[in-house]
Tab-separated table of C-alpha atoms in Angstrom:
chain	number	residue	atom	x	y	z
A	1	UNK	CA	49.278	-34.652	25.518
A	2	UNK	CA	48.228	-37.099	22.893
A	3	UNK	CA	44.726	-37.594	25.113
A	4	UNK	CA	43.975	-33.879	24.640
A	5	UNK	CA	44.802	-34.054	20.831
A	6	UNK	CA	41.974	-36.289	20.842
A	7	UNK	CA	39.362	-34.500	22.734
A	8	UNK	CA	39.949	-30.948	20.786
A	9	UNK	CA	39.355	-33.577	17.625
A	10	UNK	CA	36.158	-34.842	19.131
A	11	UNK	CA	35.319	-31.163	19.733
A	12	UNK	CA	35.760	-30.104	16.559
A	13	UNK	CA	34.185	-32.950	14.226
A	14	UNK	CA	31.214	-32.144	17.003
A	15	UNK	CA	31.362	-28.334	15.727
A	16	UNK	CA	31.207	-29.394	12.007
A	17	UNK	CA	28.639	-32.117	12.472
A	18	UNK	CA	26.512	-28.894	14.020
A	19	UNK	CA	27.445	-26.036	11.432
A	20	UNK	CA	26.234	-29.394	8.493
A	21	UNK	CA	23.216	-29.991	10.356
A	22	UNK	CA	19.492	-28.562	9.251
A	23	UNK	CA	18.983	-25.404	10.631
A	24	UNK	CA	15.311	-23.810	10.459
A	25	UNK	CA	15.492	-19.344	10.474
A	26	UNK	CA	11.827	-17.639	10.590
A	27	UNK	CA	11.804	-15.712	7.042
A	28	UNK	CA	11.386	-12.152	8.567
A	29	UNK	CA	11.244	-10.553	5.076
A	30	UNK	CA	8.168	-8.952	3.864
A	31	UNK	CA	5.309	-10.256	1.166
A	32	UNK	CA	2.096	-9.222	-0.253
A	33	UNK	CA	-0.570	-10.321	1.133
A	34	UNK	CA	0.833	-9.609	4.597
A	35	UNK	CA	-0.974	-6.875	7.027
A	36	UNK	CA	0.471	-3.465	8.481
A	37	UNK	CA	-1.079	-3.705	12.014
A	38	UNK	CA	-1.917	-0.780	14.036
A	39	UNK	CA	1.161	-1.447	16.198
A	40	UNK	CA	3.400	-1.095	13.147
A	41	UNK	CA	4.446	-4.415	12.801
A	42	UNK	CA	3.611	-6.878	9.160
A	43	UNK	CA	2.379	-10.341	9.570
A	44	UNK	CA	0.515	-12.688	7.771
A	45	UNK	CA	-3.282	-12.656	8.576
A	46	UNK	CA	-3.178	-15.502	10.411
A	47	UNK	CA	-0.797	-14.283	12.898
A	48	UNK	CA	-2.661	-11.159	13.019
A	49	UNK	CA	-5.949	-12.850	14.131
A	50	UNK	CA	-4.002	-15.384	16.456
A	51	UNK	CA	-2.675	-12.137	19.128
A	52	UNK	CA	-5.457	-10.139	17.884
A	53	UNK	CA	-3.922	-7.042	16.065
A	54	UNK	CA	-5.692	-4.744	14.313
A	55	UNK	CA	-5.172	-4.847	11.073
A	56	UNK	CA	-5.014	-1.261	8.806
A	57	UNK	CA	-3.423	-2.221	5.420
A	58	UNK	CA	-2.252	-5.084	3.460
A	59	UNK	CA	0.726	-4.387	0.965
A	60	UNK	CA	0.807	-4.818	-2.471
A	61	UNK	CA	3.960	-3.322	-3.574
A	62	UNK	CA	7.217	-3.894	-2.057
A	63	UNK	CA	10.400	-1.359	-2.803
A	64	UNK	CA	13.521	-3.669	-4.083
A	65	UNK	CA	15.761	-0.941	-4.496
A	66	UNK	CA	17.197	1.595	-2.176
A	67	UNK	CA	17.240	5.129	-3.766
A	68	UNK	CA	13.475	6.160	-3.627
A	69	UNK	CA	13.424	6.250	0.199
A	70	UNK	CA	10.207	4.039	0.847
A	71	UNK	CA	10.147	0.236	1.153
A	72	UNK	CA	6.227	-0.374	0.386
A	73	UNK	CA	2.716	0.083	-0.120
A	74	UNK	CA	-0.172	-1.041	2.112
A	75	UNK	CA	-4.033	-0.353	0.342
A	76	UNK	CA	-5.798	0.407	3.321
A	77	UNK	CA	-7.988	-2.243	4.372
A	78	UNK	CA	-11.570	0.283	4.242
A	79	UNK	CA	-13.409	1.114	0.457
A	80	UNK	CA	-14.733	4.806	1.040
A	81	UNK	CA	-17.686	5.005	-1.640
A	82	UNK	CA	-18.477	7.838	-3.852
A	83	UNK	CA	-16.858	10.604	-3.342
A	84	UNK	CA	-15.526	13.274	-5.412
A	85	UNK	CA	-12.964	14.272	-6.976
A	86	UNK	CA	-13.842	18.044	-6.571
A	87	UNK	CA	-17.089	20.172	-6.050
A	88	UNK	CA	-15.850	22.206	-8.483
A	89	UNK	CA	-15.128	22.258	-12.864
A	90	UNK	CA	-12.845	24.302	-13.701
A	91	UNK	CA	-10.229	25.458	-10.467
A	92	UNK	CA	-6.531	23.118	-10.544
A	93	UNK	CA	-6.204	22.177	-7.661
A	94	UNK	CA	-2.204	21.518	-8.036
A	95	UNK	CA	-1.409	17.427	-8.195
A	96	UNK	CA	1.860	16.946	-10.704
A	97	UNK	CA	-0.400	15.273	-13.044
A	98	UNK	CA	2.416	12.905	-13.719
A	99	UNK	CA	0.839	9.496	-14.538
A	100	UNK	CA	4.619	7.050	-14.018
A	101	UNK	CA	5.013	9.393	-10.565
A	102	UNK	CA	4.540	7.410	-7.014
A	103	UNK	CA	3.297	10.813	-5.692
A	104	UNK	CA	-0.561	10.168	-3.967
A	105	UNK	CA	1.369	11.513	-0.726
A	106	UNK	CA	2.150	14.876	-2.575
A	107	UNK	CA	-1.080	15.485	-4.421
A	108	UNK	CA	-3.278	14.041	-1.536
A	109	UNK	CA	-1.968	17.347	0.444
A	110	UNK	CA	-2.806	19.348	-2.354
A	111	UNK	CA	-6.657	18.356	-2.793
A	112	UNK	CA	-6.505	18.264	0.863
A	113	UNK	CA	-5.261	22.445	1.055
A	114	UNK	CA	-6.465	23.649	-2.168
A	115	UNK	CA	-9.584	26.080	-2.536
A	116	UNK	CA	-11.824	27.935	-3.570
A	117	UNK	CA	-11.977	23.879	-5.164
A	118	UNK	CA	-12.852	20.911	-2.229
A	119	UNK	CA	-11.810	17.144	-2.782
A	120	UNK	CA	-14.440	15.675	0.010
A	121	UNK	CA	-12.398	12.878	-1.327
A	122	UNK	CA	-9.415	14.359	-0.025
A	123	UNK	CA	-11.486	15.624	3.465
A	124	UNK	CA	-12.407	11.611	3.828
A	125	UNK	CA	-8.783	10.235	3.876
A	126	UNK	CA	-7.765	12.715	5.710
A	127	UNK	CA	-10.649	12.233	8.838
A	128	UNK	CA	-9.505	8.185	8.759
A	129	UNK	CA	-5.847	8.948	10.196
A	130	UNK	CA	-5.208	6.677	12.345
A	131	UNK	CA	-2.689	4.350	14.344
A	132	UNK	CA	0.346	7.075	13.413
A	133	UNK	CA	-0.211	6.039	9.719
A	134	UNK	CA	-0.628	8.514	7.424
A	135	UNK	CA	-3.414	7.214	4.449
A	136	UNK	CA	-4.036	8.657	0.613
A	137	UNK	CA	-5.199	8.670	-2.254
A	138	UNK	CA	-2.673	6.805	-4.281
A	139	UNK	CA	-1.523	8.434	-7.760
A	140	UNK	CA	-2.632	6.649	-10.838
A	141	UNK	CA	0.297	4.786	-11.238
A	142	UNK	CA	0.330	3.073	-7.569
A	143	UNK	CA	-3.269	2.322	-8.739
A	144	UNK	CA	-1.634	0.403	-11.306
A	145	UNK	CA	0.266	-1.201	-8.744
A	146	UNK	CA	-2.524	-2.844	-6.825
A	147	UNK	CA	-4.494	-3.734	-9.675
A	148	UNK	CA	-1.540	-5.912	-10.383
A	149	UNK	CA	-2.042	-7.226	-6.864
A	150	UNK	CA	-5.469	-7.593	-6.554
A	151	UNK	CA	-6.325	-10.966	-5.945
A	152	UNK	CA	-3.317	-11.578	-3.928
A	153	UNK	CA	-4.646	-8.735	-1.649
A	154	UNK	CA	-8.232	-9.089	-2.177
A	155	UNK	CA	-7.358	-13.042	-0.187
A	156	UNK	CA	-6.489	-10.788	2.599
A	157	UNK	CA	-8.983	-8.570	2.837
A	158	UNK	CA	-11.416	-11.367	3.318
A	159	UNK	CA	-9.223	-12.963	6.297
A	160	UNK	CA	-9.212	-9.930	8.064
A	161	UNK	CA	-12.769	-8.552	7.970
A	162	UNK	CA	-12.003	-5.849	5.090
A	163	UNK	CA	-13.266	-4.744	2.126
A	164	UNK	CA	-12.539	-6.532	-1.102
A	165	UNK	CA	-11.648	-4.513	-4.514
A	166	UNK	CA	-14.612	-5.092	-6.935
A	167	UNK	CA	-12.914	-5.726	-10.593
A	168	UNK	CA	-16.443	-4.777	-12.652
A	169	UNK	CA	-18.776	-2.736	-12.252
A	170	UNK	CA	-19.414	0.733	-10.571
A	171	UNK	CA	-17.206	-0.462	-7.493
A	172	UNK	CA	-14.470	-1.633	-10.013
A	173	UNK	CA	-13.595	2.152	-11.305
A	174	UNK	CA	-11.276	4.253	-8.608
A	175	UNK	CA	-10.257	7.512	-8.475
A	176	UNK	CA	-6.859	8.316	-8.483
A	177	UNK	CA	-5.192	11.390	-7.047
A	178	UNK	CA	-4.077	12.465	-10.764
A	179	UNK	CA	-5.235	15.384	-12.135
A	180	UNK	CA	-4.789	14.867	-15.990
A	181	UNK	CA	-2.617	17.548	-17.712
A	182	UNK	CA	-3.995	20.086	-19.665
A	183	UNK	CA	-6.950	19.637	-18.079
A	184	UNK	CA	-6.247	20.070	-14.366
A	185	UNK	CA	-9.367	21.929	-13.910
A	186	UNK	CA	-12.060	19.863	-15.573
A	187	UNK	CA	-10.520	15.797	-15.440
A	188	UNK	CA	-8.420	13.602	-13.431
A	189	UNK	CA	-7.657	9.709	-13.922
A	190	UNK	CA	-10.404	6.858	-12.529
A	191	UNK	CA	-8.519	3.240	-12.415
A	192	UNK	CA	-10.511	-0.071	-13.693
A	193	UNK	CA	-9.195	-2.363	-10.783
A	194	UNK	CA	-9.972	-5.654	-12.863
A	195	UNK	CA	-7.782	-4.970	-16.173
A	196	UNK	CA	-5.818	-1.323	-14.813
A	197	UNK	CA	-7.655	1.224	-17.992
A	198	UNK	CA	-7.383	4.474	-16.831
A	199	UNK	CA	-10.517	6.672	-17.810
A	200	UNK	CA	-10.282	10.895	-18.015
A	201	UNK	CA	-13.068	11.851	-15.660
A	202	UNK	CA	-14.917	14.807	-15.074
A	203	UNK	CA	-13.452	15.619	-11.124
A	204	UNK	CA	-16.489	16.043	-9.545
A	205	UNK	CA	-18.063	12.864	-10.447
A	206	UNK	CA	-18.742	10.104	-7.319
A	207	UNK	CA	-16.308	6.958	-7.485
A	208	UNK	CA	-14.746	4.554	-5.161
A	209	UNK	CA	-11.505	5.515	-4.508
A	210	UNK	CA	-8.797	3.465	-1.709
A	211	UNK	CA	-6.371	4.958	0.679
A	212	UNK	CA	-3.081	3.678	0.270
A	213	UNK	CA	-0.246	3.621	3.292
A	214	UNK	CA	3.586	3.808	2.732
A	215	UNK	CA	5.822	2.005	4.494
A	216	UNK	CA	8.624	3.686	5.033
A	217	UNK	CA	12.453	2.138	6.328
A	218	UNK	CA	13.315	2.716	10.144
A	219	UNK	CA	16.526	3.241	9.900
């Protein structure tokens, strides 16, 4: 009986030592700068390259709340150069015109379906839908978030062969999908990706835009 007691004590000590021992567990939390791949996985740039995964976007904002319905935003790896917000002046295209809303997806649908005005910008974004990831034109508020993370995003874009986001010159000014309140038929918001400055701009001007993708919770 005493022998059994000693054996049990020894097993307990071993178990306690095992619990106290350091154990490395993989960090599975999403991070800004990680790569969204065509298979839906989100990994470090080096892992995407090592496993020959197809990069689609780069995470630039993570939603820390649970009540907004989405998990994160990712910037598409390609830039759209010199596109018009609209080919027509004087027609509202039905965006929310809310500079604080993360509603680029809804705005892009409104631009895509607007008539008789046509948004070649929205047409081109719809043409790049692939891999099951629905890209859209960010709202002015979403572009502000991307501007804040630009340096981290650019570092990853360089690693995966994407188009980096300019911080100065013509290429730094990006169309949002947000019309200007009270001037919806005539102007929309541009955002300077180097400073985050906003500018009301006639919708027929040609500027760059960076599509983004919403990453939703899987459950």
